Amino acid sequence: MDVTTADVPPGRFDAFAASCPSRQLLDTIGNKWSSLVIVALGLGGRMRYSELSARIAGVSQKMLTQTLRGLERDGLLTRTVTPSVPVRVDYELTPLGLSLLEPMRHLKEWAEAHMAEVDLARAEYDRNDG
Amino acid sequence: MDVTTADVPPGRFDAFAASCPSRQLLDTIGNKWSSLVIVALGLGGRMRYSELSARIAGVSQKMLTQTLRGLERDGLLTRTVTPSVPVRVDYELTPLGLSLLEPMRHLKEWAEAHMAEVDLARAEYDRNDG
DNA sequence: CAGGATCCTCTATGATACTG
DNA sequence: CAGTATCATAGAGGATCCTG
């Protein structure tokens, strides 16, 4: 997690953000759909497009496809096309994708252990001003 | 990390997302500025508004203030006003905020260990189609 | 110094329709 | 089935000006 002003080209900060590894990581897993897809495949193993779509309630076709392409590009999952009629496509986590489940588990545990405190803090804060 | 369709009111999925603890967690730390503020305070201890602004290059006044308010509301940091002239405001992580540094460290370690693989996968993917 | 208030611009995301 | 293409929109986020 870089919090430095080094490597910043004069006048632009985009490169600062883009060159930060933690920033790239957040781009990968720091959004709803990516994390849900990873967890779903972590639990379900190899899954078809339609299975993922059903499992992850509320995701639009566009977002699911876009998310899957991004994760495939990052090498976190594989896309396997079976040229039957109709076509069948399966998705599965790579070893790299599987390795990400471990740090995500720590986050999950933190959330489970502390989200109640966060909720209390929010209620307290909102009561005082709002 | 819930990946279930349970608890989904008929016709709406917002509640599904909002009621998921991992979703709330992502709202809290899953964005650039929040994570950078937490890490900055984790490294720097108690810091003034202007120090944070200087440390986190590229953040706008609006986003920094907004992020700090959100983290204060979540009980992750404290805001201390010293009514001098001019006024002085200090921010510091709470024990809850400090506890979040631990799971974030795992993410950081994953990134440091695997981001090179991700970059390679991206380059490979972009070479094949792009 | 540490913001509050405004305006404005993109980007992310959803809805819809079409296809190999 | 598993997408692609297009259109529309809400909200994130930046720039700017003002104040206790």
Coordinates of C-alpha atoms (C1' of nucleotides) in Angstrom, one line a residue:
Chain A
M1 CA 0.0 0.0 0.0
D2 CA 1.9 3.0 -1.2
V3 CA 1.1 6.3 0.3
T4 CA 3.9 8.3 -1.3
T5 CA 4.2 11.2 -3.6
A6 CA 7.2 9.6 -5.3
D7 CA 7.0 8.5 -8.9
V8 CA 4.5 11.3 -9.6
P9 CA 5.0 12.8 -13.0
P10 CA 4.8 16.6 -12.9
G11 CA 1.3 17.8 -13.2
R12 CA -0.4 14.4 -13.3
F13 CA -1.4 12.1 -10.6
D14 CA -3.1 9.3 -12.6
A15 CA 0.3 7.6 -12.9
F16 CA 0.7 7.7 -9.2
A17 CA -2.5 5.8 -8.7
A18 CA -2.1 3.4 -11.6
S19 CA 1.5 2.5 -10.6
C20 CA 0.5 1.6 -7.0
P21 CA 0.1 -2.1 -6.7
S22 CA -2.6 -1.8 -4.0
R23 CA -4.5 0.5 -6.4
Q24 CA -4.4 -2.2 -9.1
L25 CA -5.5 -4.7 -6.5
L26 CA -8.5 -2.6 -5.6
D27 CA -9.4 -2.3 -9.2
T28 CA -9.4 -6.1 -9.3
I29 CA -11.3 -7.1 -6.2
G30 CA -12.5 -3.8 -4.7
N31 CA -15.9 -3.9 -6.3
K32 CA -19.0 -5.8 -5.7
W33 CA -19.2 -8.0 -8.7
S34 CA -15.6 -9.1 -8.9
S35 CA -15.4 -10.2 -5.3
L36 CA -18.8 -11.9 -5.6
V37 CA -17.7 -13.8 -8.7
I38 CA -14.4 -14.9 -7.0
V39 CA -16.2 -16.1 -3.9
A40 CA -18.9 -17.8 -5.9
L41 CA -16.3 -19.8 -7.9
G42 CA -14.4 -20.4 -4.7
L43 CA -17.4 -22.1 -3.3
G44 CA -18.9 -23.7 -6.4
G45 CA -15.8 -24.7 -8.3
R46 CA -16.3 -24.8 -12.1
M47 CA -19.5 -23.0 -13.1
R48 CA -21.4 -22.1 -16.2
Y49 CA -22.3 -18.5 -17.2
S50 CA -25.9 -19.2 -16.4
E51 CA -25.1 -20.7 -13.0
L52 CA -23.1 -17.6 -12.0
S53 CA -25.9 -15.4 -13.2
A54 CA -28.4 -17.3 -11.1
R55 CA -26.1 -17.5 -8.1
I56 CA -25.2 -13.8 -8.0
A57 CA -28.6 -12.2 -7.7
G58 CA -29.0 -8.8 -9.2
V59 CA -26.1 -8.8 -11.6
S60 CA -26.9 -7.6 -15.1
Q61 CA -25.7 -9.5 -18.1
K62 CA -23.5 -6.7 -19.1
M63 CA -21.8 -6.4 -15.7
L64 CA -21.3 -10.2 -15.3
T65 CA -19.7 -10.5 -18.7
Q66 CA -17.5 -7.4 -18.1
T67 CA -16.4 -8.7 -14.7
L68 CA -15.6 -12.2 -16.0
R69 CA -13.6 -10.7 -18.9
G70 CA -11.6 -8.6 -16.4
L71 CA -10.9 -11.5 -14.1
E72 CA -9.9 -13.7 -17.0
R73 CA -7.6 -10.9 -18.2
D74 CA -6.0 -10.8 -14.8
G75 CA -5.4 -14.5 -14.9
L76 CA -7.7 -15.2 -11.9
L77 CA -10.0 -17.5 -13.8
T78 CA -10.2 -19.5 -17.0
R79 CA -12.9 -19.4 -19.6
T80 CA -13.6 -22.7 -21.4
V81 CA -15.9 -22.8 -24.4
T82 CA -17.5 -26.1 -25.5
P83 CA -18.7 -25.6 -29.1
S84 CA -21.9 -27.6 -28.7
V85 CA -25.3 -26.4 -29.8
P86 CA -26.1 -24.4 -27.9
V87 CA -22.7 -23.3 -26.8
R88 CA -21.5 -24.0 -23.3
V89 CA -19.1 -21.8 -21.4
D90 CA -17.5 -22.7 -18.1
Y91 CA -15.5 -20.6 -15.7
E92 CA -13.1 -21.8 -13.1
L93 CA -10.6 -20.1 -10.7
T94 CA -6.9 -20.5 -11.6
P95 CA -4.4 -21.3 -8.9
L96 CA -3.8 -17.5 -8.8
G97 CA -7.4 -16.9 -8.3
L98 CA -7.6 -19.5 -5.6
S99 CA -4.7 -17.9 -3.8
L100 CA -6.7 -14.7 -3.5
L101 CA -9.4 -16.5 -1.4
E102 CA -7.0 -16.6 1.5
P103 CA -6.6 -12.9 2.1
M104 CA -10.2 -12.4 1.3
R105 CA -11.0 -14.8 4.1
H106 CA -9.2 -12.5 6.5
L107 CA -11.3 -9.6 5.3
K108 CA -14.4 -11.7 5.8
E109 CA -13.4 -12.5 9.3
W110 CA -12.7 -8.9 10.1
A111 CA -16.1 -8.0 8.8
E112 CA -17.8 -10.7 10.8
A113 CA -15.9 -9.7 13.9
H114 CA -16.3 -5.9 13.7
M115 CA -19.2 -4.9 11.5
A116 CA -21.5 -4.8 14.5
E117 CA -19.1 -2.2 16.0
V118 CA -19.2 -0.2 12.8
D119 CA -23.0 -0.3 12.7
L120 CA -23.1 0.9 16.3
A121 CA -20.7 3.7 15.5
R122 CA -22.8 4.7 12.6
A123 CA -26.0 4.8 14.7
E124 CA -24.2 6.8 17.4
Y125 CA -22.8 9.3 14.8
D126 CA -26.2 9.7 13.1
R127 CA -27.9 10.3 16.4
N128 CA -25.6 13.1 17.4
D129 CA -26.0 15.1 14.2
G130 CA -27.5 13.3 11.3
Chain B
M1 CA -19.1 -12.9 1.8
D2 CA -22.6 -13.8 1.0
V3 CA -23.3 -15.1 -2.4
T4 CA -26.9 -16.1 -1.9
T5 CA -30.2 -15.2 -3.2
A6 CA -31.8 -15.5 0.2
D7 CA -33.2 -12.5 1.9
V8 CA -34.0 -10.9 -1.4
P9 CA -37.4 -9.1 -1.4
P10 CA -39.5 -9.9 -4.4
G11 CA -38.5 -7.6 -7.3
R12 CA -35.7 -5.8 -5.6
F13 CA -32.1 -6.7 -5.1
D14 CA -30.8 -3.6 -3.3
A15 CA -31.6 -5.1 0.0
F16 CA -29.6 -8.1 -0.9
A17 CA -26.5 -6.0 -1.5
A18 CA -27.0 -3.7 1.4
S19 CA -27.6 -6.3 3.9
C20 CA -24.4 -8.2 3.0
P21 CA -21.7 -7.5 5.5
S22 CA -19.0 -7.9 3.0
R23 CA -20.8 -5.3 0.8
Q24 CA -20.7 -2.8 3.6
L25 CA -17.0 -3.6 4.2
L26 CA -16.3 -2.9 0.6
D27 CA -18.1 0.4 0.9
T28 CA -15.8 1.2 3.7
I29 CA -12.4 0.2 2.5
G30 CA -13.0 -0.8 -1.1
N31 CA -12.1 2.5 -2.6
K32 CA -9.0 4.4 -3.2
W33 CA -9.2 7.2 -0.7
S34 CA -10.5 5.3 2.3
S35 CA -7.8 2.7 2.1
L36 CA -5.1 5.3 1.5
V37 CA -6.3 7.4 4.5
I38 CA -6.3 4.3 6.7
V39 CA -2.9 3.3 5.6
A40 CA -1.5 6.8 5.9
L41 CA -2.8 7.1 9.5
G42 CA -1.5 3.6 10.2
L43 CA 1.9 4.7 9.3
G44 CA 1.8 8.3 10.5
G45 CA -0.2 8.1 13.7
R46 CA -2.0 11.3 14.5
M47 CA -2.1 13.6 11.5
R48 CA -3.5 17.0 10.7
Y49 CA -5.9 17.6 7.7
S50 CA -3.1 19.4 5.8
E51 CA -0.7 16.6 6.5
L52 CA -3.1 14.0 5.1
S53 CA -3.7 16.2 2.1
A54 CA 0.0 16.4 1.4
R55 CA 0.6 12.8 2.0
I56 CA -2.1 11.5 -0.2
A57 CA -1.2 13.0 -3.5
G58 CA -4.0 13.8 -5.9
V59 CA -6.9 13.8 -3.5
S60 CA -9.3 16.7 -3.8
Q61 CA -10.4 18.7 -0.8
K62 CA -13.9 17.4 -1.3
M63 CA -13.0 13.8 -1.5
L64 CA -10.6 14.0 1.5
T65 CA -13.2 15.6 3.7
Q66 CA -15.9 13.3 2.5
T67 CA -13.7 10.2 3.1
L68 CA -12.7 11.4 6.6
R69 CA -16.3 12.0 7.6
G70 CA -17.3 8.5 6.4
L71 CA -14.5 6.8 8.3
E72 CA -15.3 8.9 11.4
R73 CA -18.9 7.8 11.1
D74 CA -17.8 4.2 10.9
G75 CA -15.8 4.6 14.1
L76 CA -12.5 3.9 12.4
L77 CA -10.9 7.2 13.2
T78 CA -11.4 10.2 15.6
R79 CA -11.6 13.8 14.7
T80 CA -10.2 16.3 17.2
V81 CA -10.7 20.0 16.8
T82 CA -8.4 22.4 18.6
P83 CA -10.1 25.8 18.7
S84 CA -7.0 27.9 18.2
V85 CA -6.6 30.6 15.5
P86 CA -6.4 29.3 12.9
V87 CA -8.2 26.1 13.9
R88 CA -6.3 22.8 14.1
V89 CA -7.9 19.4 13.4
D90 CA -6.2 16.1 14.0
Y91 CA -7.2 12.7 12.8
E92 CA -6.2 9.4 14.4
L93 CA -7.2 5.8 14.0
T94 CA -9.3 4.2 16.7
P95 CA -8.6 0.7 18.0
L96 CA -11.2 -0.5 15.5
G97 CA -9.4 1.3 12.7
L98 CA -6.1 -0.1 13.8
S99 CA -7.5 -3.6 13.8
L100 CA -8.4 -3.2 10.2
L101 CA -4.7 -2.7 9.3
E102 CA -4.1 -6.4 10.0
P103 CA -6.4 -7.9 7.2
M104 CA -5.2 -5.1 4.9
R105 CA -1.7 -6.3 5.5
H106 CA -2.7 -9.7 4.1
L107 CA -4.1 -8.0 1.0
K108 CA -0.9 -6.0 0.6
E109 CA 1.2 -9.1 0.9
W110 CA -0.9 -10.9 -1.7
A111 CA -0.5 -7.9 -4.0
E112 CA 3.2 -7.8 -3.5
A113 CA 3.5 -11.6 -4.1
H114 CA 1.2 -11.9 -7.1
M115 CA 0.7 -8.6 -8.9
A116 CA 3.6 -9.5 -11.2
E117 CA 1.7 -12.6 -12.2
V118 CA -1.4 -10.5 -12.8
D119 CA 0.6 -8.0 -14.9
L120 CA 2.0 -10.9 -17.0
A121 CA -1.5 -12.4 -17.4
R122 CA -2.8 -9.0 -18.6
A123 CA 0.0 -8.6 -21.1
E124 CA -0.5 -12.1 -22.4
Y125 CA -4.3 -11.5 -22.7
D126 CA -3.8 -8.2 -24.5
R127 CA -1.3 -9.7 -26.9
N128 CA -3.7 -12.4 -28.0
D129 CA -6.6 -10.2 -28.8
G130 CA -6.6 -6.7 -27.2
Chain C
dC1 C1' -6.2 26.1 8.4
dA2 C1' -10.0 23.3 7.5
dG3 C1' -13.5 22.9 5.4
dG4 C1' -18.8 24.2 3.1
dA5 C1' -21.4 25.1 -1.1
dT6 C1' -21.8 24.9 -6.2
dC7 C1' -21.4 23.6 -10.7
dC8 C1' -20.0 20.5 -14.1
dT9 C1' -18.1 16.4 -16.2
dC10 C1' -17.3 11.9 -16.8
dT11 C1' -17.7 7.0 -15.6
dA12 C1' -20.0 3.1 -14.0
dT13 C1' -24.0 0.5 -14.5
dG14 C1' -28.7 -0.8 -15.8
dA15 C1' -32.3 -1.7 -19.5
dT16 C1' -33.2 -3.1 -23.9
dA17 C1' -32.8 -5.4 -28.3
dC18 C1' -30.2 -8.4 -31.3
dT19 C1' -27.1 -12.7 -32.7
dG20 C1' -23.8 -17.0 -33.6
Chain D
dC1 C1' -26.9 -20.4 -24.2
dA2 C1' -23.9 -16.9 -23.9
dG3 C1' -23.0 -13.3 -25.2
dT4 C1' -22.6 -8.2 -28.2
dA5 C1' -24.2 -3.5 -29.2
dT6 C1' -26.6 0.6 -28.1
dC7 C1' -28.9 4.0 -25.4
dA8 C1' -30.0 6.3 -21.1
dT9 C1' -29.1 7.8 -16.4
dA10 C1' -27.5 8.3 -11.5
dG11 C1' -23.9 9.3 -8.9
dA12 C1' -18.8 9.7 -8.1
dG13 C1' -15.6 12.9 -8.2
dG14 C1' -12.9 17.3 -9.7
dA15 C1' -12.6 22.5 -10.1
dT16 C1' -13.7 26.7 -8.1
dC17 C1' -15.2 30.2 -4.9
dC18 C1' -16.3 31.4 -0.2
dT19 C1' -16.0 31.5 5.2
dG20 C1' -15.4 30.8 10.6

